[in-house]
Coordinates of C-alpha atoms and ligand atoms in Angstrom, one line a residue:
M152 CA -48.9 63.5 32.4
K153 CA -45.7 64.1 34.3
K154 CA -45.5 60.4 35.0
I155 CA -45.8 59.6 31.1
C156 CA -42.9 62.2 30.4
T157 CA -40.6 60.5 32.9
L158 CA -41.4 57.1 31.4
A159 CA -41.0 58.5 27.9
I160 CA -37.5 59.8 28.9
A161 CA -36.6 56.6 30.4
I162 CA -37.4 54.5 27.5
L163 CA -35.7 57.1 25.3
S164 CA -32.6 57.0 27.3
F165 CA -32.7 53.1 27.4
C166 CA -32.9 53.0 23.7
L167 CA -30.2 55.4 23.3
S168 CA -27.8 53.5 25.6
A169 CA -28.7 50.3 23.9
A170 CA -27.9 51.9 20.6
A171 CA -24.7 53.3 21.7
Q172 CA -23.4 49.9 22.8
G173 CA -21.4 48.1 20.3
P174 CA -22.0 44.6 19.3
E175 CA -21.0 41.6 21.1
R176 CA -17.6 40.2 19.9
L177 CA -17.5 36.4 19.6
R178 CA -14.4 34.5 18.8
V179 CA -14.6 30.7 18.4
D180 CA -11.5 28.7 18.4
A181 CA -12.6 25.5 16.5
T182 CA -9.0 24.2 16.0
D183 CA -9.8 21.5 18.6
A184 CA -13.2 20.4 16.8
P185 CA -11.8 16.9 16.1
R186 CA -11.7 16.1 19.7
N187 CA -15.3 17.8 20.1
I188 CA -14.5 20.8 22.1
L189 CA -14.8 24.6 20.9
H190 CA -13.2 27.2 22.9
A191 CA -14.7 30.7 22.8
T192 CA -14.4 34.2 24.3
L193 CA -17.1 36.7 24.1
T194 CA -16.9 40.4 24.7
I195 CA -20.1 41.9 25.9
P196 CA -20.9 45.7 26.3
V197 CA -22.2 46.2 29.9
A198 CA -23.2 48.7 32.6
P199 CA -22.1 48.6 36.3
G200 CA -24.4 46.8 38.5
P201 CA -26.1 43.5 38.6
L202 CA -26.2 41.6 35.2
T203 CA -27.8 38.2 34.1
L204 CA -26.5 36.5 31.0
V205 CA -28.4 33.5 29.4
Y206 CA -27.4 30.6 27.4
P207 CA -30.0 29.8 24.7
K208 CA -32.5 27.3 26.0
W209 CA -35.5 27.1 23.5
L210 CA -34.0 26.6 20.0
P211 CA -35.8 27.6 16.9
G212 CA -36.6 24.6 14.7
N213 CA -36.1 22.2 17.8
H214 CA -39.1 23.7 19.7
R215 CA -37.8 22.4 22.8
P216 CA -35.8 23.4 25.9
T217 CA -32.7 21.7 24.9
G218 CA -30.0 24.3 24.5
P219 CA -27.0 21.9 25.7
I220 CA -26.3 23.6 28.9
Q221 CA -24.7 20.4 30.4
N222 CA -22.0 20.9 27.7
F223 CA -21.2 24.6 28.5
T224 CA -18.1 24.3 30.6
G225 CA -14.9 26.2 31.5
L226 CA -16.7 29.3 32.2
H227 CA -14.9 32.5 33.4
F228 CA -15.6 36.1 33.5
K229 CA -13.1 39.3 33.4
A230 CA -13.6 42.8 33.8
A231 CA -10.9 45.3 33.7
G232 CA -8.4 42.4 34.0
K233 CA -9.9 40.9 37.1
E234 CA -11.7 37.8 37.4
L235 CA -15.5 38.0 38.3
D236 CA -17.5 35.6 40.4
W237 CA -20.7 34.2 38.8
Q238 CA -23.7 32.3 40.4
R239 CA -26.1 30.2 38.3
D240 CA -29.7 30.9 38.9
L241 CA -31.3 28.4 41.4
E242 CA -34.1 27.7 39.2
D243 CA -33.1 28.5 35.4
M244 CA -30.0 26.4 34.7
W245 CA -29.5 28.4 31.6
A246 CA -28.9 31.9 33.5
F247 CA -25.8 33.3 35.2
H248 CA -25.8 36.0 37.6
L249 CA -23.0 38.6 38.1
Q250 CA -22.1 41.9 39.6
V251 CA -20.4 44.4 37.2
P252 CA -17.8 46.7 39.0
A253 CA -18.2 50.4 38.9
G254 CA -16.4 52.0 35.8
V255 CA -16.7 48.8 33.9
N256 CA -18.4 49.0 30.3
E257 CA -17.1 45.7 28.8
L258 CA -17.0 42.1 30.1
E259 CA -14.9 39.3 28.7
A260 CA -16.6 35.6 28.9
S261 CA -14.4 32.7 28.2
Y262 CA -15.9 29.2 28.0
D263 CA -15.6 25.8 26.1
T264 CA -18.6 24.0 24.6
I265 CA -18.3 20.2 24.3
T266 CA -19.9 19.0 21.1
Y267 CA -19.5 15.2 21.8
N268 CA -22.9 13.6 22.6
G269 CA -22.5 10.0 21.8
K270 CA -24.2 9.4 18.6
S271 CA -25.2 12.9 17.9
S272 CA -21.6 14.5 17.9
L273 CA -21.3 17.8 16.0
A274 CA -17.6 17.0 14.9
S275 CA -15.2 14.5 14.0
S276 CA -11.7 14.4 12.7
K277 CA -12.8 15.5 9.2
V278 CA -15.9 17.6 9.7
L279 CA -17.5 20.3 12.0
D280 CA -21.0 21.5 12.4
L281 CA -20.7 24.8 14.2
V282 CA -24.1 25.9 15.6
W283 CA -23.7 29.3 17.0
N284 CA -26.5 29.1 19.8
Q285 CA -24.1 26.6 21.5
V286 CA -21.3 29.1 21.9
V287 CA -23.0 32.4 22.8
L288 CA -24.4 34.2 25.9
Y289 CA -26.7 37.4 25.9
P290 CA -28.3 39.6 28.4
Q291 CA -31.6 38.3 29.9
G292 CA -34.7 40.1 28.5
A293 CA -32.8 41.4 25.2
A294 CA -34.9 40.5 22.0
T295 CA -32.5 38.3 19.9
N296 CA -33.3 40.7 17.1
D297 CA -31.7 43.7 19.0
V298 CA -28.4 42.0 20.1
R299 CA -25.8 42.6 17.5
V300 CA -22.8 40.1 17.1
S301 CA -19.4 40.2 15.2
A302 CA -18.5 36.6 15.2
S303 CA -15.4 35.1 13.9
V304 CA -14.0 31.5 14.0
R305 CA -10.5 29.9 13.6
L306 CA -10.8 26.5 12.0
P307 CA -8.3 23.6 11.9
E308 CA -5.6 24.0 9.4
G309 CA -6.6 23.5 5.7
W310 CA -10.3 23.3 6.5
K311 CA -12.8 24.9 4.3
F312 CA -16.3 26.0 5.1
G313 CA -19.9 26.9 3.9
T314 CA -22.2 29.3 5.7
A315 CA -25.0 31.9 4.5
L316 CA -23.0 34.6 6.7
T317 CA -21.0 36.9 4.7
P318 CA -17.2 36.9 5.4
A319 CA -16.0 40.4 6.1
Q320 CA -12.3 39.2 6.0
Q321 CA -10.4 36.1 6.1
S322 CA -6.9 35.2 6.4
G323 CA -5.6 31.6 6.4
N324 CA -8.0 29.5 8.6
A325 CA -9.4 32.5 10.4
V326 CA -12.6 34.1 9.1
E327 CA -14.4 37.2 10.6
F328 CA -18.1 37.6 9.4
Q329 CA -20.1 40.8 9.0
T330 CA -22.0 42.0 12.1
V331 CA -25.6 40.5 12.3
S332 CA -28.3 40.2 14.8
L333 CA -28.1 37.2 17.2
T334 CA -31.3 36.0 15.3
T335 CA -29.4 35.9 12.1
L336 CA -26.2 34.4 13.4
V337 CA -28.1 31.5 15.3
D338 CA -30.1 31.2 11.9
S339 CA -26.8 30.7 10.0
P340 CA -24.8 27.7 11.1
L341 CA -21.4 27.0 9.5
I342 CA -20.2 23.7 8.5
A343 CA -16.4 23.1 7.7
G344 CA -14.1 20.2 6.9
A345 CA -11.0 18.9 5.5
I346 CA -12.8 17.7 2.4
Y347 CA -15.2 20.3 1.1
R348 CA -17.0 21.1 -2.2
Q349 CA -19.4 23.7 -3.3
V350 CA -21.6 23.1 -6.2
Q351 CA -23.9 25.8 -8.0
I352 CA -27.4 24.8 -8.4
T353 CA -29.1 27.9 -9.5
P354 CA -31.6 26.9 -12.4
P355 CA -31.6 28.9 -15.5
G356 CA -33.7 32.1 -15.1
E357 CA -33.4 32.2 -11.5
T358 CA -31.8 35.5 -10.0
L359 CA -31.1 34.4 -6.5
T360 CA -27.8 32.3 -6.0
H361 CA -28.4 28.7 -4.6
V362 CA -25.4 26.4 -3.7
I363 CA -25.0 23.2 -2.1
D364 CA -21.9 23.2 0.5
M365 CA -20.7 19.7 1.1
V366 CA -18.2 18.3 3.5
G367 CA -17.5 14.6 3.8
E368 CA -15.9 12.0 5.8
S369 CA -14.1 11.0 2.4
E370 CA -13.6 12.4 -1.0
E371 CA -16.0 9.8 -2.4
A372 CA -18.8 10.9 0.0
I373 CA -18.9 14.4 -1.7
E374 CA -19.1 13.0 -5.4
I375 CA -22.6 14.1 -6.2
T376 CA -23.8 12.7 -9.4
D377 CA -24.9 14.9 -12.4
K378 CA -28.3 13.6 -12.2
D379 CA -28.6 14.6 -8.5
I380 CA -27.3 17.9 -9.4
A381 CA -29.9 18.3 -12.1
S382 CA -32.6 17.2 -9.5
L383 CA -31.4 19.9 -7.0
K384 CA -31.7 22.6 -9.8
Q385 CA -35.2 21.3 -10.4
L386 CA -35.8 21.3 -6.7
V387 CA -35.0 25.1 -6.8
A388 CA -37.1 25.6 -10.0
Q389 CA -40.1 23.7 -8.6
T390 CA -40.2 25.6 -5.2
G391 CA -40.4 29.0 -7.2
K392 CA -43.5 27.6 -9.0
L393 CA -44.9 26.0 -5.8
F394 CA -44.6 29.1 -3.6
G395 CA -44.2 31.9 -6.3
A396 CA -41.8 34.0 -3.8
R397 CA -38.7 33.4 -2.0
H398 CA -38.0 34.9 1.5
Y399 CA -34.3 34.9 1.5
T400 CA -31.4 36.6 -0.4
K401 CA -29.4 33.6 -1.2
Y402 CA -29.7 30.0 0.0
H403 CA -27.0 27.4 0.9
F404 CA -27.8 23.8 1.3
L405 CA -25.2 22.7 4.1
L406 CA -24.5 18.8 4.1
I407 CA -22.2 16.9 6.1
L408 CA -21.9 13.6 4.5
G409 CA -20.6 11.2 7.5
D410 CA -21.5 8.5 9.8
E411 CA -19.5 9.9 12.6
T412 CA -21.7 13.0 13.1
A413 CA -25.4 13.4 13.7
H414 CA -27.6 12.4 10.8
H415 CA -30.2 15.4 10.9
G416 CA -31.7 18.4 9.4
L417 CA -32.3 21.8 10.7
E418 CA -34.1 24.4 8.9
H419 CA -33.1 28.1 8.5
H420 CA -34.2 31.1 6.5
E421 CA -31.2 31.2 4.2
S422 CA -29.7 27.8 4.7
S423 CA -30.3 24.4 6.0
D424 CA -27.9 22.4 8.3
N425 CA -28.2 18.6 7.1
G426 CA -26.2 15.6 8.1
A427 CA -26.5 12.2 6.0
A428 CA -24.9 8.9 5.4
E429 CA -21.6 9.1 4.0
D430 CA -22.8 6.9 1.0
M431 CA -25.9 9.1 0.3
W432 CA -25.0 9.9 -3.3
D433 CA -23.8 6.3 -4.3
N434 CA -25.8 3.8 -2.3
P435 CA -29.3 3.5 -3.8
G436 CA -30.7 2.4 -0.4
S437 CA -29.1 5.5 1.4
H438 CA -30.2 7.6 -1.5
D439 CA -33.7 6.7 -1.3
L440 CA -33.9 7.1 2.7
E441 CA -32.3 10.6 2.4
A442 CA -34.2 11.8 -0.9
D443 CA -36.6 14.0 1.0
L444 CA -34.1 15.6 3.4
L445 CA -32.9 18.5 1.4
P446 CA -36.5 19.1 -0.1
H447 CA -37.8 19.0 3.4
E448 CA -35.4 21.4 5.0
F449 CA -35.7 23.7 1.9
V450 CA -39.6 23.9 2.3
H451 CA -39.1 25.1 6.0
S452 CA -37.7 28.4 4.4
W453 CA -41.4 29.1 3.7
N454 CA -43.2 26.8 5.9
G455 CA -41.7 27.4 9.5
K456 CA -39.1 30.2 9.1
Y457 CA -41.3 32.8 7.2
K458 CA -44.6 31.9 7.9
R459 CA -44.4 30.4 11.7
P460 CA -46.9 29.3 14.1
A461 CA -47.7 32.2 16.6
G462 CA -46.8 29.9 19.6
L463 CA -43.3 29.3 18.0
A464 CA -42.6 33.0 17.0
T465 CA -40.7 33.9 20.3
R466 CA -38.6 37.1 21.1
D467 CA -35.7 35.2 22.5
Y468 CA -34.5 31.8 23.2
Q469 CA -35.6 31.7 26.7
A470 CA -39.3 31.9 26.2
P471 CA -41.2 28.7 26.1
M472 CA -42.5 27.7 22.8
H473 CA -46.0 26.0 21.9
G474 CA -46.0 23.1 19.5
D475 CA -49.6 22.9 18.8
L476 CA -49.4 23.6 15.1
L477 CA -46.4 21.2 14.4
W478 CA -48.8 19.3 12.3
V479 CA -48.6 22.5 9.7
Y480 CA -45.0 23.2 10.4
E481 CA -43.6 19.7 10.3
G482 CA -46.5 17.7 8.8
L483 CA -47.0 19.8 5.9
T484 CA -43.3 20.2 5.3
D485 CA -43.1 16.4 5.4
Y486 CA -45.8 16.1 2.8
L487 CA -44.2 18.7 0.5
G488 CA -40.8 17.3 0.9
N489 CA -41.9 13.8 -0.1
I490 CA -43.9 15.2 -3.1
L491 CA -40.8 17.6 -4.2
A492 CA -38.5 14.5 -3.8
A493 CA -40.7 12.9 -6.4
R494 CA -41.3 15.8 -8.6
T495 CA -37.5 16.5 -9.0
G496 CA -36.5 12.7 -9.5
L497 CA -34.7 12.6 -6.4
R498 CA -37.0 9.6 -5.6
S499 CA -38.7 7.5 -8.3
P500 CA -42.5 7.2 -8.4
D501 CA -42.1 3.5 -7.3
E502 CA -39.9 4.5 -4.5
F503 CA -42.5 7.3 -3.7
H504 CA -45.2 4.7 -3.6
E505 CA -43.3 2.4 -1.3
N506 CA -42.4 5.1 1.1
L507 CA -45.9 6.2 1.3
A508 CA -47.2 2.7 1.8
Y509 CA -44.7 2.2 4.8
T510 CA -45.8 5.3 6.3
A511 CA -49.6 4.5 6.0
A512 CA -48.9 1.1 7.3
M513 CA -46.8 2.2 10.3
L514 CA -49.3 4.7 11.4
D515 CA -52.3 2.2 10.8
H516 CA -50.6 -0.3 13.3
R517 CA -49.7 2.5 15.9
T518 CA -51.8 1.4 18.7
G519 CA -51.1 4.6 21.1
R520 CA -53.5 6.4 18.7
T521 CA -56.4 5.0 20.6
W522 CA -55.4 6.9 23.6
R523 CA -53.3 9.7 22.5
P524 CA -54.8 11.9 19.5
L525 CA -52.3 13.3 17.0
Q526 CA -52.8 16.8 18.4
D527 CA -51.3 15.6 21.7
T528 CA -48.2 14.3 19.8
A529 CA -47.5 18.0 18.7
T530 CA -48.5 19.6 22.1
S531 CA -46.3 17.3 24.0
V532 CA -43.2 17.9 21.7
Q533 CA -41.2 19.1 24.6
S534 CA -41.1 15.7 26.4
L535 CA -41.5 13.3 23.4
F536 CA -38.0 13.3 22.2
A537 CA -36.5 12.5 25.7
A538 CA -38.3 9.0 25.5
P539 CA -36.5 5.8 24.7
V540 CA -37.3 3.9 21.5
E541 CA -38.7 0.9 23.6
W542 CA -42.5 1.2 23.8
T543 CA -42.8 3.9 20.9
N544 CA -45.8 2.1 19.3
W545 CA -47.7 2.5 22.5
R546 CA -46.4 5.8 23.6
R547 CA -46.5 7.4 20.2
T548 CA -43.6 9.7 19.1
A549 CA -43.4 12.7 16.8
D550 CA -46.2 11.4 14.5
Y551 CA -47.2 14.8 13.7
Y552 CA -44.7 14.3 10.9
P553 CA -45.6 11.3 9.1
E554 CA -49.4 11.6 10.0
G555 CA -49.2 15.3 9.1
Y556 CA -48.0 14.0 5.6
L557 CA -51.1 11.8 5.3
I558 CA -53.6 14.5 6.5
W559 CA -52.2 16.9 3.9
L560 CA -52.3 14.4 1.2
E561 CA -55.9 14.0 2.1
V562 CA -56.5 17.7 1.8
D563 CA -54.6 17.9 -1.4
S564 CA -56.7 15.2 -2.9
L565 CA -60.0 16.8 -1.6
I566 CA -59.1 20.0 -3.3
R567 CA -58.4 18.3 -6.7
Q568 CA -61.8 16.4 -6.4
K569 CA -64.0 19.3 -5.3
T570 CA -62.4 21.7 -8.2
N571 CA -62.2 18.9 -10.7
G572 CA -58.5 19.1 -10.9
Q573 CA -58.5 22.8 -11.4
K574 CA -57.1 23.6 -8.0
S575 CA -54.7 21.9 -5.6
L576 CA -52.7 22.4 -2.6
N577 CA -50.3 24.0 -4.9
D578 CA -52.6 26.9 -4.9
F579 CA -52.7 26.9 -1.0
C580 CA -48.9 27.1 -0.9
R581 CA -48.7 30.1 -3.3
A582 CA -51.5 31.8 -1.5
F583 CA -50.3 31.2 2.0
Y584 CA -46.5 31.0 1.7
G585 CA -45.9 33.2 -1.1
G586 CA -46.4 37.0 -1.1
Q587 CA -43.7 39.5 -1.7
S588 CA -40.2 38.0 -2.3
G589 CA -37.4 39.7 0.1
P590 CA -35.0 39.3 2.8
P591 CA -35.9 37.0 5.8
M592 CA -38.9 38.0 8.0
V593 CA -41.2 36.1 10.3
V594 CA -45.2 36.2 9.7
P595 CA -47.1 34.4 12.6
Y596 CA -50.2 32.5 11.9
K597 CA -53.0 30.8 13.8
F598 CA -55.3 27.6 13.1
E599 CA -58.0 29.9 11.8
D600 CA -55.5 31.6 9.2
V601 CA -54.7 28.0 7.8
V602 CA -58.4 27.2 7.5
S603 CA -59.3 30.5 5.9
A604 CA -56.5 30.1 3.2
L605 CA -57.8 26.8 2.5
N606 CA -61.5 28.0 2.1
Q607 CA -60.2 30.7 -0.4
V608 CA -58.8 27.8 -2.7
A609 CA -61.7 25.5 -2.3
P610 CA -64.7 26.0 0.1
N611 CA -65.2 23.1 2.5
D612 CA -65.7 22.7 6.3
W613 CA -61.8 22.5 6.6
A614 CA -62.0 23.4 10.2
R615 CA -64.1 20.4 11.1
L616 CA -62.2 18.1 8.9
L617 CA -58.7 18.9 10.3
R618 CA -60.1 18.8 14.0
E619 CA -61.6 15.5 13.4
R620 CA -58.3 14.2 12.1
L621 CA -56.3 15.8 14.9
D622 CA -58.4 14.9 17.8
S623 CA -59.2 11.4 16.6
K624 CA -58.7 8.2 18.7
S625 CA -59.6 5.8 16.0
P626 CA -57.3 2.7 15.6
H627 CA -56.7 3.4 12.1
A628 CA -54.6 6.0 10.2
P629 CA -56.2 8.7 8.0
T630 CA -55.5 6.9 4.6
G631 CA -58.1 8.9 2.8
G632 CA -55.7 10.6 0.4
I633 CA -54.4 7.3 -0.8
T634 CA -58.1 5.9 -1.4
N635 CA -59.1 9.3 -2.9
G636 CA -55.9 9.1 -5.1
G637 CA -57.0 5.9 -6.7
W638 CA -54.7 3.5 -4.8
K639 CA -55.1 1.1 -1.8
L640 CA -52.8 -0.2 0.9
V641 CA -52.3 -3.9 0.6
Y642 CA -49.9 -6.4 2.2
S643 CA -47.8 -9.3 0.8
A644 CA -44.7 -11.3 1.4
Q645 CA -42.8 -9.2 -1.1
K646 CA -40.4 -6.9 0.7
N647 CA -41.1 -3.1 0.9
T648 CA -38.2 -1.4 -0.6
T649 CA -38.3 1.5 1.8
M650 CA -38.3 -1.1 4.6
E651 CA -35.4 -3.0 3.1
A652 CA -33.3 0.3 2.8
R653 CA -34.3 1.2 6.5
E654 CA -33.2 -2.6 7.6
K655 CA -29.7 -2.1 5.8
S656 CA -29.2 1.3 7.2
S657 CA -30.3 0.7 11.0
N658 CA -29.6 -3.1 11.0
N659 CA -32.8 -3.5 12.6
I660 CA -35.4 -6.2 11.4
D661 CA -39.1 -4.7 11.3
L662 CA -41.8 -7.5 11.7
S663 CA -44.3 -5.1 12.7
F664 CA -47.0 -6.3 10.4
S665 CA -46.5 -10.0 10.9
L666 CA -45.3 -11.2 14.4
G667 CA -45.6 -7.5 15.7
F668 CA -42.1 -6.4 16.6
I669 CA -38.9 -4.7 15.7
A670 CA -35.6 -6.1 16.8
T671 CA -32.0 -5.5 16.4
K672 CA -29.9 -7.9 14.4
E673 CA -28.8 -9.2 17.6
G674 CA -32.4 -10.0 18.7
E675 CA -32.7 -7.0 21.2
L676 CA -36.4 -6.1 21.0
R677 CA -36.7 -2.5 20.3
D678 CA -40.7 -2.5 20.3
V679 CA -43.5 -4.8 20.4
I680 CA -47.0 -3.7 19.2
P681 CA -49.7 -4.2 21.9
G682 CA -52.3 -6.7 20.4
S683 CA -49.9 -8.3 18.0
P684 CA -49.1 -12.2 18.0
A685 CA -45.8 -11.5 19.8
Y686 CA -47.4 -9.3 22.3
A687 CA -50.3 -11.9 22.8
A688 CA -47.4 -14.5 23.5
G689 CA -46.1 -12.2 26.5
I690 CA -42.8 -10.9 25.0
G691 CA -41.9 -7.0 25.5
P692 CA -39.4 -4.3 24.5
G693 CA -36.3 -4.6 26.3
M694 CA -36.2 -8.5 26.2
K695 CA -33.5 -10.1 23.9
I696 CA -34.6 -13.2 21.6
I697 CA -31.8 -15.8 22.0
A698 CA -33.4 -18.4 19.8
V699 CA -36.2 -19.2 17.3
N700 CA -37.5 -22.7 17.2
G701 CA -34.5 -23.8 19.2
R702 CA -32.1 -22.4 16.7
K703 CA -29.8 -19.4 17.7
W704 CA -31.6 -16.1 16.5
S705 CA -30.7 -14.3 13.4
K706 CA -32.7 -12.2 10.8
D707 CA -32.6 -15.3 8.4
V708 CA -33.7 -17.7 11.1
V709 CA -36.7 -15.8 12.2
R710 CA -37.7 -15.2 8.5
G711 CA -37.1 -19.0 7.8
A712 CA -39.4 -19.7 11.0
L713 CA -42.1 -17.3 9.6
R714 CA -42.2 -19.2 6.2
L715 CA -42.3 -22.6 8.0
A716 CA -45.1 -21.5 10.2
M717 CA -47.3 -21.0 7.1
R718 CA -47.2 -24.9 6.6
S719 CA -47.6 -25.9 10.2
Q720 CA -50.0 -25.9 13.0
Q721 CA -47.0 -25.5 15.6
P722 CA -46.5 -22.1 17.1
I723 CA -43.2 -20.2 16.5
S724 CA -41.1 -20.6 19.6
L725 CA -39.1 -17.7 20.9
L726 CA -36.5 -18.3 23.6
A727 CA -36.0 -14.8 25.3
E728 CA -33.6 -13.3 27.9
N729 CA -35.3 -11.0 30.3
G730 CA -32.6 -9.7 32.5
E731 CA -31.1 -12.7 34.2
Y732 CA -34.0 -15.0 33.3
Y733 CA -34.9 -17.0 30.2
K734 CA -38.2 -18.0 29.0
T735 CA -39.9 -19.6 26.1
Y736 CA -42.9 -17.8 24.5
D737 CA -45.1 -19.5 21.9
V738 CA -46.2 -17.2 19.3
N739 CA -49.3 -18.4 17.4
Y740 CA -48.9 -17.0 14.0
H741 CA -49.3 -18.7 10.6
E742 CA -49.6 -16.0 7.8
G743 CA -45.8 -15.5 6.8
E744 CA -44.1 -12.3 6.3
R745 CA -46.0 -9.2 5.6
Y746 CA -45.0 -6.0 4.0
P747 CA -47.1 -3.0 2.9
H748 CA -47.4 -1.9 -0.7
L749 CA -49.9 0.4 -2.8
E750 CA -51.9 -1.1 -5.5
R751 CA -53.9 0.8 -7.9
V752 CA -57.7 0.6 -8.0
E753 CA -58.6 0.5 -11.7
G754 CA -61.1 2.8 -13.1
Q755 CA -60.4 5.5 -10.5
P756 CA -58.6 8.5 -11.4
D757 CA -54.9 8.4 -10.6
I758 CA -54.7 11.7 -8.4
L759 CA -51.7 10.3 -6.4
D760 CA -49.5 10.4 -9.7
E761 CA -50.9 14.0 -10.6
V762 CA -49.7 15.1 -7.1
I763 CA -46.1 14.0 -7.9
K764 CA -45.9 15.6 -11.5
P765 CA -43.6 18.4 -11.8
E766 CA -45.4 21.8 -12.1
Ligands
ZN979 ZN1 -38.8 19.6 9.6

């Protein structure tokens, strides 16, 4: 009894001292953003004695231990005007040990974060993507919900910003934000730039504010068309119908339009942090490729941020995450992002079909599926992204995105078939992700919860079906959603428009469905599909094709050779460079160029086009 009382007093006094402590004060000097270095000082309330501070390691939405500790530099600690020594933990590279002297209750840390990472830089001469987890430390063991932070930032002269954070005061290029939890701060990135525009996209009848904040490398980059503004308003309206509730108080689509910084999307409760091609709004190919980016990241506010797999709902940024349910978190989001792109007019029905055909064909040629079930691509998210592009077909990559798309399409088509079109996955979304509207919160779930919610919409052995899809080592992709939908996957010499857009944007040529390789325009082999004609001839990723049938390699030359081989018995001759050696490889292939498309099966109901009709 006495022991319990002592413990209760200890807990009470710990709580009181934690509550009595003020917030961390973080000041970020981003005036050096154009050369990709951020300077920061952090004032932390402390007590005398040993102290361990940590730098965020496992990042929400990223699911991996990739907090960029290698870019965390210039570190100094000061207390009562004196420099303090620090030591990095011998095992945990994200942890720093210090000894706080007697009489000290506040510590000042100063440091720099380098945001230059080759292709994935977060800043350029004109734009900045400020992600707070890169400029913050917090006490080891503290829950991020309990750490309070008052953050401020000084931007380069004349730059404007967008964020879901609420400014407390602003003068010139310095902004101070209202105090929030560390969770909310890290969940609320800020984009800034010399060229900025905010557009209201709240549809009529919607009470919560929705805006898109854009910064661009050029004035033209942020010239969004009226048609796209109308589509984004429709996106807000459609998600209201799809989910029936919103788990945020306002929403900011943050969008950097430029090719100097990373092209990516990262979801948050009340915003999404997106980077896209500078010509996204006015180049039809870029527009098609990026069309599902904003819908995808927006869907995550419900699927991922509000409802979150239990293994990803961690109490701080140091605890390991489990990726086993990413085929729901990302796979269903991929599906919903793609159908919302079509429901809102961001993508035309034809573009939707071509995109789906490419996704299905790519996965149907993924030979790694014979050894690595889809489940393992989700489970091994921690290591997959570190892999190079070479040998992707055999290794597999984050296939839980596109194959999740196919699986959820199949689930949607089955619900529609079993209920004679009375129910659909829309009903599952309302039941599973709806509930009561309100400010951000996290509700963890498990596999069984997904199965049970599906069964309430349409009874079926969903657990068995999902496990079969997830654990399968079939060489073929799960294309039941396409066939149930009244369509079939076919191949022809006519180019697939999604692949054409990808070729223009990446400068790669994708001959996966004919010769069996992907190469750069210079002939460097990015990947070769095991079992394909090119693979059978002996070439592999990492080699470089110098000539095709004796003529210098180019995309046109290899396409010409493919057409010629259709009328010839001769193999296609590839001269390849492999390190310091050259060798000729004869590829026996005579079926010409092949690209995937969807073809309607006459007489069957067109469920696929039902799926992309606006609600
Ligand atoms: Zn995602």
